[in-house]
PDB file of C-alpha atoms in Angstrom:
ATOM      1  CA  MET A  29     100.311  46.185  94.458  1.00  0.00           C
ATOM      2  CA  VAL A  30     101.156  47.473  97.923  1.00  0.00           C
ATOM      3  CA  ILE A  31     104.921  47.903  98.283  1.00  0.00           C
ATOM      4  CA  VAL A  32     107.465  49.158 100.799  1.00  0.00           C
ATOM      5  CA  LYS A  33     109.954  51.733  99.539  1.00  0.00           C
ATOM      6  CA  ASP A  34     112.249  53.969 101.574  1.00  0.00           C
ATOM      7  CA  ASN A  35     110.587  52.648 104.749  1.00  0.00           C
ATOM      8  CA  CYS A  36     107.195  53.882 103.514  1.00  0.00           C
ATOM      9  CA  ILE A  37     104.215  51.821 102.388  1.00  0.00           C
ATOM     10  CA  GLY A  38     102.907  52.772  98.956  1.00  0.00           C
ATOM     11  CA  ILE A  39     101.564  51.338  95.717  1.00  0.00           C
ATOM     12  CA  ASP A  40     103.104  50.594  92.341  1.00  0.00           C
ATOM     13  CA  ASP A  41     101.699  51.245  88.838  1.00  0.00           C
ATOM     14  CA  ASN A  42      98.937  48.687  89.436  1.00  0.00           C
ATOM     15  CA  GLY A  43      97.594  50.427  92.516  1.00  0.00           C
ATOM     16  CA  TYR A  44      96.171  47.942  95.008  1.00  0.00           C
ATOM     17  CA  LEU A  45      95.913  45.150  92.457  1.00  0.00           C
ATOM     18  CA  ASN A  46      98.303  42.240  92.243  1.00  0.00           C
ATOM     19  CA  LEU A  47      99.171  40.954  88.768  1.00  0.00           C
ATOM     20  CA  ASP A  48      99.595  37.463  90.198  1.00  0.00           C
ATOM     21  CA  ASP A  49      95.825  37.375  90.737  1.00  0.00           C
ATOM     22  CA  LEU A  50      95.366  37.127  86.967  1.00  0.00           C
ATOM     23  CA  ASN A  51      96.619  33.543  87.252  1.00  0.00           C
ATOM     24  CA  GLU A  52      93.918  32.618  89.775  1.00  0.00           C
ATOM     25  CA  VAL A  53      91.116  30.326  88.679  1.00  0.00           C
ATOM     26  CA  ILE A  54      88.290  32.894  88.352  1.00  0.00           C
ATOM     27  CA  CYS A  55      90.480  35.404  86.505  1.00  0.00           C
ATOM     28  CA  ARG A  56      91.554  32.657  84.101  1.00  0.00           C
ATOM     29  CA  ALA A  57      87.888  31.794  83.511  1.00  0.00           C
ATOM     30  CA  TYR A  58      87.171  35.431  82.555  1.00  0.00           C
ATOM     31  CA  PRO A  59      90.506  36.671  81.152  1.00  0.00           C
ATOM     32  CA  ARG A  60      89.036  39.404  78.958  1.00  0.00           C
ATOM     33  CA  GLU A  61      87.026  40.989  81.782  1.00  0.00           C
ATOM     34  CA  PHE A  62      89.954  41.128  84.188  1.00  0.00           C
ATOM     35  CA  GLU A  63      92.492  42.225  81.579  1.00  0.00           C
ATOM     36  CA  ILE A  64      90.293  45.201  80.649  1.00  0.00           C
ATOM     37  CA  MET A  65      89.643  46.158  84.279  1.00  0.00           C
ATOM     38  CA  TYR A  66      93.351  45.899  85.131  1.00  0.00           C
ATOM     39  CA  GLU A  67      94.263  48.089  82.159  1.00  0.00           C
ATOM     40  CA  ALA A  68      91.588  50.644  83.120  1.00  0.00           C
ATOM     41  CA  ASN A  69      93.033  50.716  86.632  1.00  0.00           C
ATOM     42  CA  ARG A  70      96.515  51.546  85.331  1.00  0.00           C
ATOM     43  CA  GLN A  71      95.148  54.318  83.133  1.00  0.00           C
ATOM     44  CA  ILE A  72      93.216  55.863  86.027  1.00  0.00           C
ATOM     45  CA  LEU A  73      96.439  56.140  88.014  1.00  0.00           C
ATOM     46  CA  GLN A  74      97.975  57.994  85.057  1.00  0.00           C
ATOM     47  CA  ILE A  75      95.008  60.388  84.915  1.00  0.00           C
ATOM     48  CA  ILE A  76      95.257  61.187  88.628  1.00  0.00           C
ATOM     49  CA  GLU A  77      98.998  61.847  88.355  1.00  0.00           C
ATOM     50  CA  VAL A  78      98.617  64.481  85.617  1.00  0.00           C
ATOM     51  CA  ILE A  79      95.717  66.401  87.199  1.00  0.00           C
ATOM     52  CA  ASP A  80      96.849  69.774  88.502  1.00  0.00           C
ATOM     53  CA  ALA A  81      94.308  70.792  91.150  1.00  0.00           C
ATOM     54  CA  SER A  82      94.557  74.261  92.651  1.00  0.00           C
ATOM     55  CA  ARG A  83      94.578  74.426  96.447  1.00  0.00           C
ATOM     56  CA  THR A  84      92.054  77.260  96.255  1.00  0.00           C
ATOM     57  CA  ASP A  85      89.600  75.362  94.024  1.00  0.00           C
ATOM     58  CA  ARG A  86      87.309  73.817  96.622  1.00  0.00           C
ATOM     59  CA  ILE A  87      85.047  72.220  94.001  1.00  0.00           C
ATOM     60  CA  GLY A  88      87.948  70.763  92.056  1.00  0.00           C
ATOM     61  CA  LEU A  89      89.577  69.371  95.198  1.00  0.00           C
ATOM     62  CA  PHE A  90      86.275  67.859  96.279  1.00  0.00           C
ATOM     63  CA  LEU A  91      85.680  66.214  92.892  1.00  0.00           C
ATOM     64  CA  LEU A  92      89.217  64.840  92.800  1.00  0.00           C
ATOM     65  CA  SER A  93      88.924  63.535  96.361  1.00  0.00           C
ATOM     66  CA  VAL A  94      85.721  61.647  95.535  1.00  0.00           C
ATOM     67  CA  PHE A  95      87.259  60.394  92.279  1.00  0.00           C
ATOM     68  CA  ILE A  96      90.218  58.920  94.197  1.00  0.00           C
ATOM     69  CA  GLN A  97      87.710  57.090  96.410  1.00  0.00           C
ATOM     70  CA  ILE A  98      85.840  55.864  93.318  1.00  0.00           C
ATOM     71  CA  HIS A  99      89.110  54.494  91.971  1.00  0.00           C
ATOM     72  CA  LYS A 100      89.780  52.634  95.229  1.00  0.00           C
ATOM     73  CA  LEU A 101      86.259  51.218  95.190  1.00  0.00           C
ATOM     74  CA  PHE A 102      86.780  50.075  91.598  1.00  0.00           C
ATOM     75  CA  GLN A 103      89.916  48.217  92.667  1.00  0.00           C
ATOM     76  CA  SER A 104      88.064  46.724  95.645  1.00  0.00           C
ATOM     77  CA  ALA A 105      85.365  45.373  93.322  1.00  0.00           C
ATOM     78  CA  ILE A 106      87.998  43.747  91.096  1.00  0.00           C
ATOM     79  CA  ILE A 107      89.677  42.056  94.069  1.00  0.00           C
ATOM     80  CA  LEU A 108      86.348  40.743  95.357  1.00  0.00           C
ATOM     81  CA  LEU A 109      85.297  39.444  91.930  1.00  0.00           C
ATOM     82  CA  ALA A 110      88.657  37.701  91.550  1.00  0.00           C
ATOM     83  CA  ARG A 111      87.986  35.897  94.849  1.00  0.00           C
ATOM     84  CA  GLY A 112      84.436  34.856  93.980  1.00  0.00           C
ATOM     85  CA  LEU A 113      82.863  37.328  96.414  1.00  0.00           C
ATOM     86  CA  GLU A 114      80.157  38.609  94.079  1.00  0.00           C
ATOM     87  CA  GLU A 115      77.690  39.561  96.807  1.00  0.00           C
ATOM     88  CA  GLN A 116      80.293  41.751  98.473  1.00  0.00           C
ATOM     89  CA  ALA A 117      81.265  43.248  95.098  1.00  0.00           C
ATOM     90  CA  LYS A 118      77.649  44.361  94.620  1.00  0.00           C
ATOM     91  CA  ALA A 119      77.756  46.214  97.946  1.00  0.00           C
ATOM     92  CA  ILE A 120      80.949  47.962  96.838  1.00  0.00           C
ATOM     93  CA  LEU A 121      79.396  48.879  93.491  1.00  0.00           C
ATOM     94  CA  ARG A 122      76.480  50.550  95.258  1.00  0.00           C
ATOM     95  CA  ILE A 123      78.919  52.725  97.206  1.00  0.00           C
ATOM     96  CA  LEU A 124      80.738  53.487  93.957  1.00  0.00           C
ATOM     97  CA  LEU A 125      77.456  54.512  92.325  1.00  0.00           C
ATOM     98  CA  GLU A 126      76.668  56.776  95.296  1.00  0.00           C
ATOM     99  CA  ARG A 127      79.998  58.552  94.853  1.00  0.00           C
ATOM    100  CA  LEU A 128      79.360  58.878  91.132  1.00  0.00           C
ATOM    101  CA  MET A 129      75.980  60.509  91.776  1.00  0.00           C
ATOM    102  CA  ILE A 130      77.579  63.005  94.151  1.00  0.00           C
ATOM    103  CA  ILE A 131      80.367  64.147  91.816  1.00  0.00           C
ATOM    104  CA  ALA A 132      77.939  64.304  88.888  1.00  0.00           C
ATOM    105  CA  ALA A 133      75.536  66.457  90.942  1.00  0.00           C
ATOM    106  CA  VAL A 134      78.320  68.795  92.117  1.00  0.00           C
ATOM    107  CA  ASN A 135      79.752  69.026  88.604  1.00  0.00           C
ATOM    108  CA  ASN A 136      76.287  69.881  87.243  1.00  0.00           C
ATOM    109  CA  ASN A 137      75.704  72.507  89.926  1.00  0.00           C
ATOM    110  CA  PRO A 138      78.516  73.671  92.275  1.00  0.00           C
ATOM    111  CA  GLN A 139      75.872  74.695  94.834  1.00  0.00           C
ATOM    112  CA  ASN A 140      75.406  70.981  95.471  1.00  0.00           C
ATOM    113  CA  TYR A 141      78.783  71.044  97.210  1.00  0.00           C
ATOM    114  CA  ASP A 142      77.229  73.334  99.826  1.00  0.00           C
ATOM    115  CA  ARG A 143      74.321  70.897 100.106  1.00  0.00           C
ATOM    116  CA  TRP A 144      76.827  68.120 100.729  1.00  0.00           C
ATOM    117  CA  ILE A 145      78.426  70.204 103.488  1.00  0.00           C
ATOM    118  CA  LEU A 146      74.989  70.757 105.032  1.00  0.00           C
ATOM    119  CA  ASN A 147      74.396  67.012 104.899  1.00  0.00           C
ATOM    120  CA  GLN A 148      77.516  66.495 106.991  1.00  0.00           C
ATOM    121  CA  GLU A 149      76.228  69.093 109.463  1.00  0.00           C
ATOM    122  CA  LYS A 150      72.903  67.291 109.656  1.00  0.00           C
ATOM    123  CA  GLU A 151      74.680  64.040 110.538  1.00  0.00           C
ATOM    124  CA  ARG A 152      76.727  65.888 113.159  1.00  0.00           C
ATOM    125  CA  LYS A 153      73.539  67.351 114.651  1.00  0.00           C
ATOM    126  CA  ARG A 154      72.004  63.874 114.800  1.00  0.00           C
ATOM    127  CA  LEU A 155      75.009  62.565 116.721  1.00  0.00           C
ATOM    128  CA  ILE A 156      74.983  65.517 119.151  1.00  0.00           C
ATOM    129  CA  ASP A 157      71.225  65.072 119.697  1.00  0.00           C
ATOM    130  CA  ASN A 158      71.743  61.381 120.452  1.00  0.00           C
ATOM    131  CA  VAL A 159      74.496  62.120 122.959  1.00  0.00           C
ATOM    132  CA  ARG A 160      72.503  64.855 124.729  1.00  0.00           C
ATOM    133  CA  ASN A 161      69.401  62.662 124.793  1.00  0.00           C
ATOM    134  CA  ASN A 162      71.369  59.847 126.444  1.00  0.00           C
ATOM    135  CA  LYS A 163      70.871  57.384 123.620  1.00  0.00           C
ATOM    136  CA  PRO A 164      72.610  54.053 124.231  1.00  0.00           C
ATOM    137  CA  GLY A 165      76.101  53.544 122.842  1.00  0.00           C
ATOM    138  CA  VAL A 166      77.188  57.199 122.589  1.00  0.00           C
ATOM    139  CA  GLY A 167      77.437  58.246 126.231  1.00  0.00           C
ATOM    140  CA  HIS A 168      81.252  58.167 126.103  1.00  0.00           C
ATOM    141  CA  LEU A 169      81.115  61.195 123.763  1.00  0.00           C
ATOM    142  CA  GLU A 170      79.333  63.458 126.252  1.00  0.00           C
ATOM    143  CA  ASP A 171      82.470  65.342 127.345  1.00  0.00           C
ATOM    144  CA  GLU A 172      83.575  65.841 123.735  1.00  0.00           C
ATOM    145  CA  ILE A 173      80.368  67.614 122.646  1.00  0.00           C
ATOM    146  CA  LYS A 174      79.767  69.837 125.692  1.00  0.00           C
ATOM    147  CA  ASP A 175      81.250  72.938 124.076  1.00  0.00           C
ATOM    148  CA  ILE A 176      80.211  72.172 120.495  1.00  0.00           C
ATOM    149  CA  GLU A 177      77.703  74.558 118.956  1.00  0.00           C
ATOM    150  CA  MET A 178      74.647  72.784 117.648  1.00  0.00           C
ATOM    151  CA  PRO A 179      74.371  72.966 113.829  1.00  0.00           C
ATOM    152  CA  LYS A 180      71.220  74.510 112.431  1.00  0.00           C
ATOM    153  CA  GLU A 181      68.345  72.449 111.104  1.00  0.00           C
ATOM    154  CA  CYS A 182      68.657  71.778 107.391  1.00  0.00           C
ATOM    155  CA  GLU A 183      66.994  69.687 104.730  1.00  0.00           C
ATOM    156  CA  GLY A 184      69.026  66.563 104.035  1.00  0.00           C
ATOM    157  CA  MET A 185      69.906  65.176 100.627  1.00  0.00           C
ATOM    158  CA  THR A 186      68.732  61.618 100.088  1.00  0.00           C
ATOM    159  CA  PHE A 187      70.389  59.567  97.370  1.00  0.00           C
ATOM    160  CA  LYS A 188      67.235  59.871  95.335  1.00  0.00           C
ATOM    161  CA  LYS A 189      67.746  63.654  95.417  1.00  0.00           C
ATOM    162  CA  TRP A 190      71.434  63.230  94.568  1.00  0.00           C
ATOM    163  CA  ALA A 191      70.462  61.059  91.619  1.00  0.00           C
ATOM    164  CA  MET A 192      68.004  63.678  90.354  1.00  0.00           C
ATOM    165  CA  GLU A 193      70.602  66.444  90.706  1.00  0.00           C
ATOM    166  CA  ALA A 194      73.064  64.218  88.865  1.00  0.00           C
ATOM    167  CA  GLY A 195      70.608  63.521  86.039  1.00  0.00           C
ATOM    168  CA  MET A 196      70.632  59.844  87.007  1.00  0.00           C
ATOM    169  CA  GLU A 197      67.062  59.262  88.131  1.00  0.00           C
ATOM    170  CA  GLU A 198      66.642  56.274  85.792  1.00  0.00           C
ATOM    171  CA  ARG A 199      69.829  54.705  87.121  1.00  0.00           C
ATOM    172  CA  TYR A 200      68.615  55.264  90.666  1.00  0.00           C
ATOM    173  CA  TYR A 201      65.539  53.113  90.058  1.00  0.00           C
ATOM    174  CA  ARG A 202      67.306  50.556  87.869  1.00  0.00           C
ATOM    175  CA  GLU A 203      70.782  50.086  89.347  1.00  0.00           C
ATOM    176  CA  TYR A 204      70.869  51.730  92.775  1.00  0.00           C
ATOM    177  CA  SER A 205      67.694  50.001  93.951  1.00  0.00           C
ATOM    178  CA  TYR A 206      68.961  46.611  92.768  1.00  0.00           C
ATOM    179  CA  LEU A 207      72.371  47.000  94.420  1.00  0.00           C
ATOM    180  CA  SER A 208      70.767  48.319  97.628  1.00  0.00           C
ATOM    181  CA  GLY A 209      69.039  44.980  98.094  1.00  0.00           C
ATOM    182  CA  HIS A 210      72.426  43.331  98.390  1.00  0.00           C
ATOM    183  CA  VAL A 211      73.546  45.845 101.001  1.00  0.00           C
ATOM    184  CA  HIS A 212      70.459  45.319 103.183  1.00  0.00           C
ATOM    185  CA  TYR A 213      70.366  41.547 102.524  1.00  0.00           C
ATOM    186  CA  SER A 214      67.586  40.793 100.102  1.00  0.00           C
ATOM    187  CA  MET A 215      65.711  37.584  99.466  1.00  0.00           C
ATOM    188  CA  GLU A 216      67.799  37.176  96.322  1.00  0.00           C
ATOM    189  CA  ALA A 217      70.973  37.372  98.396  1.00  0.00           C
ATOM    190  CA  TYR A 218      69.584  34.770 100.781  1.00  0.00           C
ATOM    191  CA  ARG A 219      68.687  32.427  97.940  1.00  0.00           C
ATOM    192  CA  GLU A 220      72.201  32.707  96.538  1.00  0.00           C
ATOM    193  CA  THR A 221      73.479  30.738  99.545  1.00  0.00           C
ATOM    194  CA  GLU A 222      70.906  27.962  99.176  1.00  0.00           C
ATOM    195  CA  ILE A 223      71.793  24.586  97.690  1.00  0.00           C
ATOM    196  CA  VAL A 224      68.739  23.096  96.004  1.00  0.00           C
ATOM    197  CA  GLU A 225      68.654  19.801  94.153  1.00  0.00           C
ATOM    198  CA  ASN A 226      65.533  18.513  92.397  1.00  0.00           C
ATOM    199  CA  GLY A 227      63.522  21.256  94.072  1.00  0.00           C
ATOM    200  CA  GLU A 228      64.633  20.204  97.549  1.00  0.00           C
ATOM    201  CA  PHE A 229      66.676  22.369  99.908  1.00  0.00           C
ATOM    202  CA  ILE A 230      69.725  20.437 101.095  1.00  0.00           C
ATOM    203  CA  GLY A 231      71.964  23.096 102.666  1.00  0.00           C
ATOM    204  CA  LEU A 232      73.794  26.412 102.468  1.00  0.00           C
ATOM    205  CA  SER A 233      76.853  27.134 100.360  1.00  0.00           C
ATOM    206  CA  MET A 234      80.079  28.950 101.294  1.00  0.00           C
ATOM    207  CA  ALA A 235      81.581  28.415  97.839  1.00  0.00           C
ATOM    208  CA  PRO A 236      82.868  31.261  95.627  1.00  0.00           C
ATOM    209  CA  ARG A 237      80.370  32.707  93.153  1.00  0.00           C
ATOM    210  CA  TYR A 238      81.335  33.807  89.670  1.00  0.00           C
ATOM    211  CA  ARG A 239      78.164  33.579  87.574  1.00  0.00           C
ATOM    212  CA  GLU A 240      77.785  37.352  87.290  1.00  0.00           C
ATOM    213  CA  VAL A 241      81.395  38.360  86.662  1.00  0.00           C
ATOM    214  CA  ARG A 242      80.624  39.721  83.181  1.00  0.00           C
ATOM    215  CA  TYR A 243      77.618  41.764  84.339  1.00  0.00           C
ATOM    216  CA  LEU A 244      79.400  43.169  87.394  1.00  0.00           C
ATOM    217  CA  ALA A 245      82.569  43.917  85.410  1.00  0.00           C
ATOM    218  CA  ILE A 246      80.646  45.961  82.858  1.00  0.00           C
ATOM    219  CA  SER A 247      78.791  47.808  85.652  1.00  0.00           C
ATOM    220  CA  ALA A 248      82.085  48.658  87.349  1.00  0.00           C
ATOM    221  CA  MET A 249      83.571  49.834  84.059  1.00  0.00           C
ATOM    222  CA  GLU A 250      80.485  51.925  83.280  1.00  0.00           C
ATOM    223  CA  PHE A 251      80.571  53.706  86.657  1.00  0.00           C
ATOM    224  CA  LEU A 252      84.309  54.307  86.309  1.00  0.00           C
ATOM    225  CA  LYS A 253      83.974  55.586  82.750  1.00  0.00           C
ATOM    226  CA  ASP A 254      81.272  58.073  83.746  1.00  0.00           C
ATOM    227  CA  ALA A 255      83.412  59.345  86.627  1.00  0.00           C
ATOM    228  CA  VAL A 256      86.398  59.770  84.289  1.00  0.00           C
ATOM    229  CA  LEU A 257      84.305  61.789  81.840  1.00  0.00           C
ATOM    230  CA  ILE A 258      83.276  64.151  84.647  1.00  0.00           C
ATOM    231  CA  ILE A 259      86.814  64.557  85.981  1.00  0.00           C
ATOM    232  CA  GLY A 260      88.284  64.852  82.498  1.00  0.00           C
ATOM    233  CA  ASP A 261      85.834  67.598  81.593  1.00  0.00           C
ATOM    234  CA  TYR A 262      86.349  69.571  84.810  1.00  0.00           C
ATOM    235  CA  PHE A 263      90.144  69.478  84.777  1.00  0.00           C
ATOM    236  CA  LYS A 264      90.435  69.669  80.979  1.00  0.00           C
ATOM    237  CA  CYS A 265      92.447  66.448  80.854  1.00  0.00           C
ATOM    238  CA  ASP A 266      94.058  65.153  77.688  1.00  0.00           C
ATOM    239  CA  LYS A 267      91.122  63.761  75.700  1.00  0.00           C
ATOM    240  CA  ALA A 268      93.221  60.854  74.464  1.00  0.00           C
ATOM    241  CA  ILE A 269      93.657  59.603  78.035  1.00  0.00           C
ATOM    242  CA  VAL A 270      89.999  60.122  78.893  1.00  0.00           C
ATOM    243  CA  ASN A 271      88.853  58.484  75.671  1.00  0.00           C
ATOM    244  CA  SER A 272      91.032  55.453  76.364  1.00  0.00           C
ATOM    245  CA  ILE A 273      88.843  54.564  79.363  1.00  0.00           C
ATOM    246  CA  GLU A 274      85.711  54.965  77.243  1.00  0.00           C
ATOM    247  CA  THR A 275      87.291  52.738  74.585  1.00  0.00           C
ATOM    248  CA  LEU A 276      87.991  50.032  77.169  1.00  0.00           C
ATOM    249  CA  TYR A 277      84.388  50.271  78.403  1.00  0.00           C
ATOM    250  CA  ASN A 278      83.075  49.979  74.851  1.00  0.00           C
ATOM    251  CA  LYS A 279      85.235  46.887  74.306  1.00  0.00           C
ATOM    252  CA  LYS A 280      83.801  45.313  77.433  1.00  0.00           C
ATOM    253  CA  SER A 281      80.254  46.179  76.329  1.00  0.00           C
ATOM    254  CA  MET A 282      80.880  44.703  72.888  1.00  0.00           C
ATOM    255  CA  ASP A 283      82.327  41.515  74.379  1.00  0.00           C
ATOM    256  CA  THR A 284      79.278  41.169  76.614  1.00  0.00           C
ATOM    257  CA  GLU A 285      76.836  41.633  73.721  1.00  0.00           C
ATOM    258  CA  GLN A 286      78.676  38.990  71.706  1.00  0.00           C
ATOM    259  CA  ASN A 287      78.535  36.571  74.631  1.00  0.00           C
ATOM    260  CA  ARG A 288      74.752  37.007  74.810  1.00  0.00           C
ATOM    261  CA  ARG A 289      74.286  35.910  71.225  1.00  0.00           C
TER     262      ARG A 289
END
């Protein structure tokens, strides 16, 4: 959890998670799911602490930076699931999957790091174009971009392209597309707020949702496990530590299969 030590704000061995949350009603309804995710979170912190990244290794630093963000997103998903905010957890999982695609693509081909850099330049060019073309909402930036050199035109990387470079095209169509609907507010998301009795609409619900905790927990664990395998391979981490995350994921998968029977 977040702590204050020596007048500085930091985190303890549980990162941003609070062990007291395990006593909350949704966590008690799904103890196995949350216990496994909490244990995975602790192990990720241990992995990050032992990684020795060289300051001159731009690819390694990039991969580690994204991995740290993936870990934070994983913790965010756990917190949201513990509160019954499943819809919001799905939005977080899509962001997590995006990060996973990027580090997988860069790990597969280091030239994809340069493509990522070009993507940032393309976004910068779009902003500068909008300011210089007097688009609404960005006029206050005019003085800041007067002396900025315009980036060159470049082909952008869509997340479909990232998925293909990552070898995750199937997951793009299966998982990314599904989660994207919950980011852009799909009909399914709308229907989740409806209260219907005997086929008749009677109102909208603000109540916590926890019907998909098992499915979302296994998705979060799968994304995290795949990221750990990439990081572990690149930095030559202790296989026992890396394998421990895979073991936790396999336990969660096995539990889920048993619950389906």
